[in-house]
Amino acid sequence: MKTILIAALCAASVAHAQTSWKLATGYRAESFHTENIAQFARDVKAATKGQLAIDLAPNGSLFKLGDIRQAVEEGKVQAGETIMTSMVKDIPIAGADSIPFVVGSYKRAQRLWELQRPGMEREFAQRGLKILYAVPWPPQGLYTTQPVKSMNDFKNIKMRTYNQTTVRLAEMLGARSVDVAMVDVGKAANEGRMDAMITSAVTGVENKVWGPLKHYYEISAWFPKNIVFVNAKAFDALAPDARATVVKAAAEAESRGWVASEAIAQSATKELQANGIKVDRISAELESDLKRIGERFSREWVRSVGHGASDIFVPYYFN
Ligand code: PCA
C-alpha cells in the first residue's frame, strides 16, 4: 500500500511540475531567428530536466506576425516572437530601431537596444508580458529589379513593405507600397508584384529572390529586431528555479542571436552575389536623397513619440 501511495504521489508531482508553452512566430522554421529559438527551447528543456517544454509554432501557423503580441497578451498562446516594429501603433518606442540611417553597425544597434529595453520592459509589463530577449535582423539593404540612381527612379514603382517605416519610406519616395509578409516574398517577386524592397540580405536568400530582383544596394538603413516574450502569468506560474533557468537561457539566446545575425549578414550578401544579384553601392545622388528622407522620417518620429524618444536618443548620441 505504502509503495503504491508513494508511486502515485511521485507521478502526481511529476505531472504537476511539467509545463509546456507554445511559442508562436511568423517566420519560417529555417529562419536563423527561429533556429535560435529552437536552441533556446532545447536549452530550457535540458536545464529544467523536462520541467518546461517550449513547442514552436513557426510560419504564422497559429497567429499572423502582427497579431502575435496581442495573442500572447490575451493568453491565447503562452509565448511568441514578432518584429518589434509590428507594434508601433500601440508602443511607439518599439519603432526606435527602424528609423532610417540612425544605426550603422551591430555595436550601435546593441547600444540602442540597451537604451530601448527599459522602456520596452515597462510597456510589456503593463500588458502582462515579459520580454525574454531580442535579436536584430542583418542591416536592411535595397533590392530593385532595375538599377536606381536617384529618387526619381522610385516614382510609382511597386515597393514591398513590411512595417510602418517601409510604408512611410515608399510614400516619401513616391512609390506604391505593396504589403507582403516575409514568407511570401519569393512568390510576390516571381509574380512581378514588386519592383523594389528594403530588407536584409538573408531575407532575399531565404526567399530566393534572384531572377526577378537584380540589384542589391548595401544601404544599411536600419537593424530591426525580433523580440521573444512570454505571458507574465505563464512565466510567474513556473517554479523559481525554472524561472531563473528561462532568464539565463534567454540571455544566452540573445548573445548567440546577435553573433549569428552578424555572421549571416556577411554570408547572405555573398550568396546573393553568387546567385547573380549585383551587389552595389548607391550613387551619391540617391544617398543624399535617402539621407534627406531619413532626416524627415526622424523628425516625424520624434514628434509622434515625444519623451520616450529623448529618453533613448539623448543618451544614444551624447553619452
Ligand atoms: N526580414 C524581415 C524583416 C526584416 C528583415 O530583414 C522581412 O523582410 O519581413
mmCIF file of C-alpha atoms and ligand atoms in Angstrom:
data_model
loop_
_atom_site.group_PDB
_atom_site.id
_atom_site.type_symbol
_atom_site.label_atom_id
_atom_site.label_comp_id
_atom_site.label_asym_id
_atom_site.label_seq_id
_atom_site.Cartn_x
_atom_site.Cartn_y
_atom_site.Cartn_z
ATOM 1 C CA MET A 1 0.000 0.000 0.000
ATOM 2 C CA LYS A 2 2.772 2.361 1.025
ATOM 3 C CA THR A 3 4.696 1.827 -2.256
ATOM 4 C CA ILE A 4 1.578 2.333 -4.334
ATOM 5 C CA LEU A 5 0.843 5.528 -2.488
ATOM 6 C CA ILE A 6 4.382 6.849 -2.908
ATOM 7 C CA ALA A 7 4.434 5.926 -6.593
ATOM 8 C CA ALA A 8 1.128 7.711 -7.104
ATOM 9 C CA LEU A 9 2.376 10.781 -5.242
ATOM 10 C CA CYS A 10 5.551 10.866 -7.351
ATOM 11 C CA ALA A 11 3.578 10.570 -10.560
ATOM 12 C CA ALA A 12 1.277 13.354 -9.437
ATOM 13 C CA SER A 13 4.148 15.671 -8.553
ATOM 14 C CA VAL A 14 5.893 14.994 -11.869
ATOM 15 C CA ALA A 15 2.688 15.683 -13.730
ATOM 16 C CA HIS A 16 2.271 18.882 -11.801
ATOM 17 C CA ALA A 17 5.820 20.059 -12.439
ATOM 18 C CA GLN A 18 5.674 19.570 -16.194
ATOM 19 C CA THR A 19 4.650 22.622 -18.112
ATOM 20 C CA SER A 20 4.543 23.203 -21.801
ATOM 21 C CA TRP A 21 4.394 26.516 -23.615
ATOM 22 C CA LYS A 22 3.579 27.091 -27.226
ATOM 23 C CA LEU A 23 5.631 29.801 -28.861
ATOM 24 C CA ALA A 24 4.156 31.382 -31.990
ATOM 25 C CA THR A 25 6.259 33.081 -34.638
ATOM 26 C CA GLY A 26 5.511 34.484 -38.063
ATOM 27 C CA TYR A 27 8.838 33.349 -39.502
ATOM 28 C CA ARG A 28 9.892 30.027 -41.010
ATOM 29 C CA ALA A 29 11.444 27.207 -39.003
ATOM 30 C CA GLU A 30 14.661 27.561 -41.022
ATOM 31 C CA SER A 31 14.979 31.282 -40.356
ATOM 32 C CA PHE A 32 18.059 31.979 -38.226
ATOM 33 C CA HIS A 33 15.846 33.649 -35.629
ATOM 34 C CA THR A 34 13.650 30.561 -35.368
ATOM 35 C CA GLU A 35 16.638 28.220 -35.200
ATOM 36 C CA ASN A 36 17.887 30.303 -32.310
ATOM 37 C CA ILE A 37 14.535 29.997 -30.538
ATOM 38 C CA ALA A 38 14.644 26.227 -31.107
ATOM 39 C CA GLN A 39 18.060 26.144 -29.419
ATOM 40 C CA PHE A 40 16.675 28.241 -26.561
ATOM 41 C CA ALA A 41 13.826 25.748 -26.169
ATOM 42 C CA ARG A 42 16.257 22.804 -26.099
ATOM 43 C CA ASP A 43 18.435 24.579 -23.523
ATOM 44 C CA VAL A 44 15.432 25.280 -21.301
ATOM 45 C CA LYS A 45 14.192 21.724 -21.576
ATOM 46 C CA ALA A 46 17.599 20.276 -20.688
ATOM 47 C CA ALA A 47 18.306 22.703 -17.839
ATOM 48 C CA THR A 48 14.860 22.234 -16.279
ATOM 49 C CA LYS A 49 15.117 18.457 -16.784
ATOM 50 C CA GLY A 50 11.961 18.489 -18.832
ATOM 51 C CA GLN A 51 10.004 20.631 -16.381
ATOM 52 C CA LEU A 52 9.364 23.184 -19.112
ATOM 53 C CA ALA A 53 8.923 22.266 -22.766
ATOM 54 C CA ILE A 54 8.587 25.064 -25.327
ATOM 55 C CA ASP A 55 6.948 23.978 -28.578
ATOM 56 C CA LEU A 56 7.478 26.182 -31.574
ATOM 57 C CA ALA A 57 4.655 27.083 -33.959
ATOM 58 C CA PRO A 58 6.513 28.743 -36.875
ATOM 59 C CA ASN A 59 5.360 30.271 -40.157
ATOM 60 C CA GLY A 60 2.390 32.165 -38.779
ATOM 61 C CA SER A 61 0.664 28.806 -38.295
ATOM 62 C CA LEU A 62 -1.006 29.902 -35.038
ATOM 63 C CA PHE A 63 -1.220 33.663 -35.447
ATOM 64 C CA LYS A 64 -0.099 36.152 -38.059
ATOM 65 C CA LEU A 65 3.109 38.029 -37.256
ATOM 66 C CA GLY A 66 1.303 41.271 -36.485
ATOM 67 C CA ASP A 67 -1.231 39.567 -34.176
ATOM 68 C CA ILE A 68 1.215 37.605 -32.042
ATOM 69 C CA ARG A 69 1.771 40.163 -29.303
ATOM 70 C CA GLN A 70 -1.951 40.572 -28.752
ATOM 71 C CA ALA A 71 -2.456 36.786 -28.715
ATOM 72 C CA VAL A 72 0.194 36.326 -26.007
ATOM 73 C CA GLU A 73 -1.252 39.261 -24.087
ATOM 74 C CA GLU A 74 -4.690 37.650 -24.164
ATOM 75 C CA GLY A 75 -3.272 34.290 -23.095
ATOM 76 C CA LYS A 76 -4.307 32.582 -26.346
ATOM 77 C CA VAL A 77 -0.741 31.323 -26.602
ATOM 78 C CA GLN A 78 1.889 31.403 -23.854
ATOM 79 C CA ALA A 79 4.825 32.857 -25.757
ATOM 80 C CA GLY A 80 5.675 34.453 -29.065
ATOM 81 C CA GLU A 81 8.129 36.146 -31.351
ATOM 82 C CA THR A 82 7.413 39.114 -33.559
ATOM 83 C CA ILE A 83 9.242 42.002 -35.155
ATOM 84 C CA MET A 84 9.274 44.947 -32.791
ATOM 85 C CA THR A 85 8.076 47.410 -35.396
ATOM 86 C CA SER A 86 4.857 45.436 -35.788
ATOM 87 C CA MET A 87 3.700 47.025 -32.530
ATOM 88 C CA VAL A 88 4.490 50.706 -33.128
ATOM 89 C CA LYS A 89 0.839 51.720 -33.155
ATOM 90 C CA ASP A 90 0.450 50.609 -29.535
ATOM 91 C CA ILE A 91 4.059 51.016 -28.382
ATOM 92 C CA PRO A 92 5.669 53.866 -30.331
ATOM 93 C CA ILE A 93 9.172 53.379 -28.843
ATOM 94 C CA ALA A 94 9.214 49.912 -30.387
ATOM 95 C CA GLY A 95 9.898 51.736 -33.661
ATOM 96 C CA ALA A 96 13.195 53.202 -32.454
ATOM 97 C CA ASP A 97 15.146 50.511 -34.277
ATOM 98 C CA SER A 98 13.566 51.246 -37.651
ATOM 99 C CA ILE A 99 14.423 54.901 -38.085
ATOM 100 C CA PRO A 100 16.450 55.072 -41.282
ATOM 101 C CA PHE A 101 20.170 55.790 -41.076
ATOM 102 C CA VAL A 102 20.478 56.156 -37.316
ATOM 103 C CA VAL A 103 22.214 52.866 -36.526
ATOM 104 C CA GLY A 104 25.090 51.899 -38.792
ATOM 105 C CA SER A 105 26.659 48.923 -37.036
ATOM 106 C CA TYR A 106 25.888 45.985 -34.760
ATOM 107 C CA LYS A 107 27.705 47.763 -31.949
ATOM 108 C CA ARG A 108 25.438 50.793 -32.231
ATOM 109 C CA ALA A 109 22.412 48.509 -32.616
ATOM 110 C CA GLN A 110 23.407 46.904 -29.316
ATOM 111 C CA ARG A 111 23.690 50.315 -27.665
ATOM 112 C CA LEU A 112 20.260 51.255 -28.973
ATOM 113 C CA TRP A 113 18.762 48.070 -27.543
ATOM 114 C CA GLU A 114 20.325 48.763 -24.128
ATOM 115 C CA LEU A 115 18.606 52.154 -24.145
ATOM 116 C CA GLN A 116 15.342 50.947 -25.622
ATOM 117 C CA ARG A 117 14.961 47.899 -23.404
ATOM 118 C CA PRO A 118 13.924 49.565 -20.092
ATOM 119 C CA GLY A 119 11.031 51.398 -21.776
ATOM 120 C CA MET A 120 10.038 48.261 -23.654
ATOM 121 C CA GLU A 121 10.104 46.273 -20.387
ATOM 122 C CA ARG A 122 7.717 48.805 -18.832
ATOM 123 C CA GLU A 123 5.382 48.742 -21.825
ATOM 124 C CA PHE A 124 5.376 44.954 -21.827
ATOM 125 C CA ALA A 125 4.860 44.706 -18.052
ATOM 126 C CA GLN A 126 1.810 46.970 -18.326
ATOM 127 C CA ARG A 127 0.355 44.476 -20.768
ATOM 128 C CA GLY A 128 1.108 41.413 -18.650
ATOM 129 C CA LEU A 129 4.045 40.411 -20.830
ATOM 130 C CA LYS A 130 7.645 39.576 -20.040
ATOM 131 C CA ILE A 131 10.457 40.150 -22.528
ATOM 132 C CA LEU A 132 12.803 37.211 -22.938
ATOM 133 C CA TYR A 133 15.237 38.602 -25.498
ATOM 134 C CA ALA A 134 15.670 40.465 -28.778
ATOM 135 C CA VAL A 135 17.878 39.808 -31.800
ATOM 136 C CA PRO A 136 18.343 42.054 -34.853
ATOM 137 C CA TRP A 137 17.910 41.221 -38.483
ATOM 138 C CA PRO A 138 21.000 41.987 -40.549
ATOM 139 C CA PRO A 139 21.210 45.539 -41.932
ATOM 140 C CA GLN A 140 18.461 46.483 -44.338
ATOM 141 C CA GLY A 141 19.511 46.910 -47.957
ATOM 142 C CA LEU A 142 17.671 47.967 -51.073
ATOM 143 C CA TYR A 143 16.660 45.412 -53.727
ATOM 144 C CA THR A 144 15.496 46.519 -57.156
ATOM 145 C CA THR A 145 14.593 44.981 -60.488
ATOM 146 C CA GLN A 146 16.177 47.928 -62.371
ATOM 147 C CA PRO A 147 19.226 49.989 -61.477
ATOM 148 C CA VAL A 148 18.294 53.096 -59.472
ATOM 149 C CA LYS A 149 20.251 56.337 -59.426
ATOM 150 C CA SER A 150 18.025 58.873 -57.726
ATOM 151 C CA MET A 151 14.674 59.324 -56.065
ATOM 152 C CA ASN A 152 13.057 59.849 -59.461
ATOM 153 C CA ASP A 153 13.564 56.171 -60.246
ATOM 154 C CA PHE A 154 11.085 55.284 -57.496
ATOM 155 C CA LYS A 155 8.142 57.216 -58.915
ATOM 156 C CA ASN A 156 5.124 54.902 -58.986
ATOM 157 C CA ILE A 157 7.129 51.688 -58.782
ATOM 158 C CA LYS A 158 5.816 48.873 -56.578
ATOM 159 C CA MET A 159 7.743 48.752 -53.336
ATOM 160 C CA ARG A 160 7.312 45.837 -50.962
ATOM 161 C CA THR A 161 6.735 46.897 -47.357
ATOM 162 C CA TYR A 162 6.677 45.031 -44.047
ATOM 163 C CA ASN A 163 6.169 47.721 -41.420
ATOM 164 C CA GLN A 164 5.220 51.357 -40.950
ATOM 165 C CA THR A 165 8.735 52.544 -41.669
ATOM 166 C CA THR A 166 8.849 50.894 -45.063
ATOM 167 C CA VAL A 167 5.340 52.131 -45.863
ATOM 168 C CA ARG A 168 6.278 55.714 -44.985
ATOM 169 C CA LEU A 169 9.542 55.469 -46.938
ATOM 170 C CA ALA A 170 7.740 54.179 -50.013
ATOM 171 C CA GLU A 171 5.365 57.106 -49.676
ATOM 172 C CA MET A 172 8.194 59.633 -49.344
ATOM 173 C CA LEU A 173 9.933 58.118 -52.370
ATOM 174 C CA GLY A 174 6.766 58.404 -54.428
ATOM 175 C CA ALA A 175 6.493 54.606 -54.792
ATOM 176 C CA ARG A 176 3.384 52.474 -54.330
ATOM 177 C CA SER A 177 3.628 50.248 -51.290
ATOM 178 C CA VAL A 178 2.717 46.571 -51.513
ATOM 179 C CA ASP A 179 2.459 44.793 -48.177
ATOM 180 C CA VAL A 180 3.978 41.311 -48.420
ATOM 181 C CA ALA A 181 4.700 39.019 -45.459
ATOM 182 C CA MET A 182 8.266 37.787 -45.242
ATOM 183 C CA VAL A 183 7.310 34.210 -46.064
ATOM 184 C CA ASP A 184 5.586 35.330 -49.301
ATOM 185 C CA VAL A 185 8.390 37.499 -50.644
ATOM 186 C CA GLY A 186 9.715 34.898 -53.137
ATOM 187 C CA LYS A 187 6.290 34.306 -54.599
ATOM 188 C CA ALA A 188 5.482 38.006 -54.828
ATOM 189 C CA ALA A 189 8.821 38.728 -56.538
ATOM 190 C CA ASN A 190 8.271 35.952 -59.076
ATOM 191 C CA GLU A 191 4.769 37.155 -59.813
ATOM 192 C CA GLY A 192 6.120 40.647 -60.558
ATOM 193 C CA ARG A 193 4.320 42.150 -57.595
ATOM 194 C CA MET A 194 7.370 44.182 -56.546
ATOM 195 C CA ASP A 195 9.963 46.362 -58.268
ATOM 196 C CA ALA A 196 11.853 47.176 -55.086
ATOM 197 C CA MET A 197 12.066 46.333 -51.420
ATOM 198 C CA ILE A 198 14.127 47.196 -48.375
ATOM 199 C CA THR A 199 15.088 44.195 -46.280
ATOM 200 C CA SER A 200 18.116 42.159 -45.266
ATOM 201 C CA ALA A 201 20.354 40.072 -47.490
ATOM 202 C CA VAL A 202 19.278 36.951 -45.600
ATOM 203 C CA THR A 203 15.608 37.570 -46.326
ATOM 204 C CA GLY A 204 16.483 37.758 -50.022
ATOM 205 C CA VAL A 205 18.382 34.481 -49.743
ATOM 206 C CA GLU A 206 15.650 32.708 -47.786
ATOM 207 C CA ASN A 207 13.137 33.711 -50.445
ATOM 208 C CA LYS A 208 15.496 33.131 -53.402
ATOM 209 C CA VAL A 209 14.647 36.478 -54.939
ATOM 210 C CA TRP A 210 17.310 36.247 -57.657
ATOM 211 C CA GLY A 211 15.766 36.230 -61.073
ATOM 212 C CA PRO A 212 13.181 38.948 -60.648
ATOM 213 C CA LEU A 213 15.326 41.143 -58.401
ATOM 214 C CA LYS A 214 18.679 42.011 -59.941
ATOM 215 C CA HIS A 215 20.320 44.650 -57.755
ATOM 216 C CA TYR A 216 21.119 44.854 -54.069
ATOM 217 C CA TYR A 217 22.384 48.135 -52.642
ATOM 218 C CA GLU A 218 24.009 47.901 -49.229
ATOM 219 C CA ILE A 219 22.454 50.986 -47.692
ATOM 220 C CA SER A 220 22.367 49.610 -44.100
ATOM 221 C CA ALA A 221 19.195 51.549 -43.490
ATOM 222 C CA TRP A 222 18.397 50.107 -40.036
ATOM 223 C CA PHE A 223 18.693 46.956 -37.908
ATOM 224 C CA PRO A 224 15.147 45.905 -36.940
ATOM 225 C CA LYS A 225 14.841 43.481 -34.046
ATOM 226 C CA ASN A 226 12.692 40.473 -33.402
ATOM 227 C CA ILE A 227 11.535 40.153 -29.831
ATOM 228 C CA VAL A 228 10.708 36.954 -27.957
ATOM 229 C CA PHE A 229 8.351 37.211 -24.992
ATOM 230 C CA VAL A 230 6.015 35.314 -22.738
ATOM 231 C CA ASN A 231 2.756 35.937 -20.949
ATOM 232 C CA ALA A 232 3.774 37.074 -17.444
ATOM 233 C CA LYS A 233 1.195 34.809 -15.768
ATOM 234 C CA ALA A 234 2.653 31.779 -17.542
ATOM 235 C CA PHE A 235 6.137 32.850 -16.508
ATOM 236 C CA ASP A 236 5.151 33.519 -12.883
ATOM 237 C CA ALA A 237 3.487 30.114 -12.654
ATOM 238 C CA LEU A 238 6.879 28.420 -13.059
ATOM 239 C CA ALA A 239 8.857 27.289 -10.042
ATOM 240 C CA PRO A 240 11.513 29.885 -9.073
ATOM 241 C CA ASP A 241 14.429 27.759 -10.310
ATOM 242 C CA ALA A 242 12.716 27.225 -13.678
ATOM 243 C CA ARG A 243 12.148 30.974 -13.949
ATOM 244 C CA ALA A 244 15.842 31.602 -13.326
ATOM 245 C CA THR A 245 16.715 28.987 -15.953
ATOM 246 C CA VAL A 246 14.491 30.639 -18.550
ATOM 247 C CA VAL A 247 16.031 34.057 -17.881
ATOM 248 C CA LYS A 248 19.557 32.641 -18.167
ATOM 249 C CA ALA A 249 18.805 30.711 -21.357
ATOM 250 C CA ALA A 250 17.159 33.834 -22.809
ATOM 251 C CA ALA A 251 20.282 35.917 -22.128
ATOM 252 C CA GLU A 252 22.354 33.241 -23.859
ATOM 253 C CA ALA A 253 19.943 33.151 -26.793
ATOM 254 C CA GLU A 254 20.262 36.912 -27.117
ATOM 255 C CA SER A 255 24.091 36.814 -27.270
ATOM 256 C CA ARG A 256 24.047 33.828 -29.620
ATOM 257 C CA GLY A 257 21.469 35.512 -31.875
ATOM 258 C CA TRP A 258 23.458 38.731 -32.257
ATOM 259 C CA VAL A 259 26.551 36.758 -33.272
ATOM 260 C CA ALA A 260 24.520 34.664 -35.735
ATOM 261 C CA SER A 261 22.917 37.773 -37.235
ATOM 262 C CA GLU A 262 26.275 39.394 -37.894
ATOM 263 C CA ALA A 263 27.743 36.229 -39.398
ATOM 264 C CA ILE A 264 24.750 35.693 -41.653
ATOM 265 C CA ALA A 265 24.848 39.327 -42.802
ATOM 266 C CA GLN A 266 28.172 38.581 -44.466
ATOM 267 C CA SER A 267 27.438 35.142 -45.832
ATOM 268 C CA ALA A 268 23.991 36.073 -47.177
ATOM 269 C CA THR A 269 25.319 39.023 -49.173
ATOM 270 C CA LYS A 270 27.870 36.682 -50.769
ATOM 271 C CA GLU A 271 25.113 34.209 -51.530
ATOM 272 C CA LEU A 272 23.038 36.881 -53.277
ATOM 273 C CA GLN A 273 26.073 37.692 -55.388
ATOM 274 C CA ALA A 274 26.794 34.038 -56.139
ATOM 275 C CA ASN A 275 23.236 33.759 -57.436
ATOM 276 C CA GLY A 276 23.637 36.611 -59.868
ATOM 277 C CA ILE A 277 22.406 39.614 -57.914
ATOM 278 C CA LYS A 278 24.593 42.646 -58.469
ATOM 279 C CA VAL A 279 25.721 43.974 -55.089
ATOM 280 C CA ASP A 280 26.390 47.675 -55.434
ATOM 281 C CA ARG A 281 26.853 50.914 -53.592
ATOM 282 C CA ILE A 282 24.255 53.583 -54.234
ATOM 283 C CA SER A 283 25.012 56.716 -56.204
ATOM 284 C CA ALA A 284 25.924 59.886 -54.316
ATOM 285 C CA GLU A 285 22.682 61.438 -55.519
ATOM 286 C CA LEU A 286 20.474 58.657 -54.193
ATOM 287 C CA GLU A 287 22.476 58.604 -50.986
ATOM 288 C CA SER A 288 21.738 62.247 -50.328
ATOM 289 C CA ASP A 289 18.059 61.771 -51.311
ATOM 290 C CA LEU A 290 17.773 58.911 -48.850
ATOM 291 C CA LYS A 291 19.571 60.848 -46.152
ATOM 292 C CA ARG A 292 17.119 63.710 -46.529
ATOM 293 C CA ILE A 293 14.208 61.312 -46.342
ATOM 294 C CA GLY A 294 15.767 59.702 -43.266
ATOM 295 C CA GLU A 295 16.026 63.059 -41.543
ATOM 296 C CA ARG A 296 12.432 63.864 -42.347
ATOM 297 C CA PHE A 297 11.391 60.465 -41.013
ATOM 298 C CA SER A 298 13.366 61.050 -37.786
ATOM 299 C CA ARG A 299 11.689 64.396 -37.208
ATOM 300 C CA GLU A 300 8.244 62.889 -37.702
ATOM 301 C CA TRP A 301 9.102 60.001 -35.414
ATOM 302 C CA VAL A 302 10.414 62.154 -32.564
ATOM 303 C CA ARG A 303 7.357 64.384 -32.824
ATOM 304 C CA SER A 304 4.988 61.428 -32.660
ATOM 305 C CA VAL A 305 6.769 59.660 -29.786
ATOM 306 C CA GLY A 306 7.582 62.617 -27.512
ATOM 307 C CA HIS A 307 9.513 61.973 -24.273
ATOM 308 C CA GLY A 308 10.126 58.305 -24.960
ATOM 309 C CA ALA A 309 12.228 59.391 -27.946
ATOM 310 C CA SER A 310 14.554 61.644 -25.972
ATOM 311 C CA ASP A 311 14.964 59.020 -23.219
ATOM 312 C CA ILE A 312 16.508 56.813 -25.879
ATOM 313 C CA PHE A 313 18.248 59.152 -28.269
ATOM 314 C CA VAL A 314 19.747 61.755 -25.933
ATOM 315 C CA PRO A 315 21.982 59.112 -24.287
ATOM 316 C CA TYR A 316 22.417 57.353 -27.645
ATOM 317 C CA TYR A 317 24.019 60.444 -29.144
ATOM 318 C CA PHE A 318 25.525 62.151 -26.143
ATOM 319 C CA ASN A 319 26.703 59.504 -23.658
HETATM 320 N N1 PCA B 1 13.419 40.498 -42.896
HETATM 321 C C1 PCA B 1 12.052 40.658 -42.487
HETATM 322 C C2 PCA B 1 12.074 41.810 -41.542
HETATM 323 C C3 PCA B 1 13.388 42.448 -41.668
HETATM 324 C C4 PCA B 1 14.185 41.509 -42.474
HETATM 325 O O1 PCA B 1 15.385 41.612 -42.701
HETATM 326 C C5 PCA B 1 11.156 40.979 -43.636
HETATM 327 O O2 PCA B 1 11.638 41.292 -44.717
HETATM 328 O O3 PCA B 1 9.934 40.946 -43.465
#
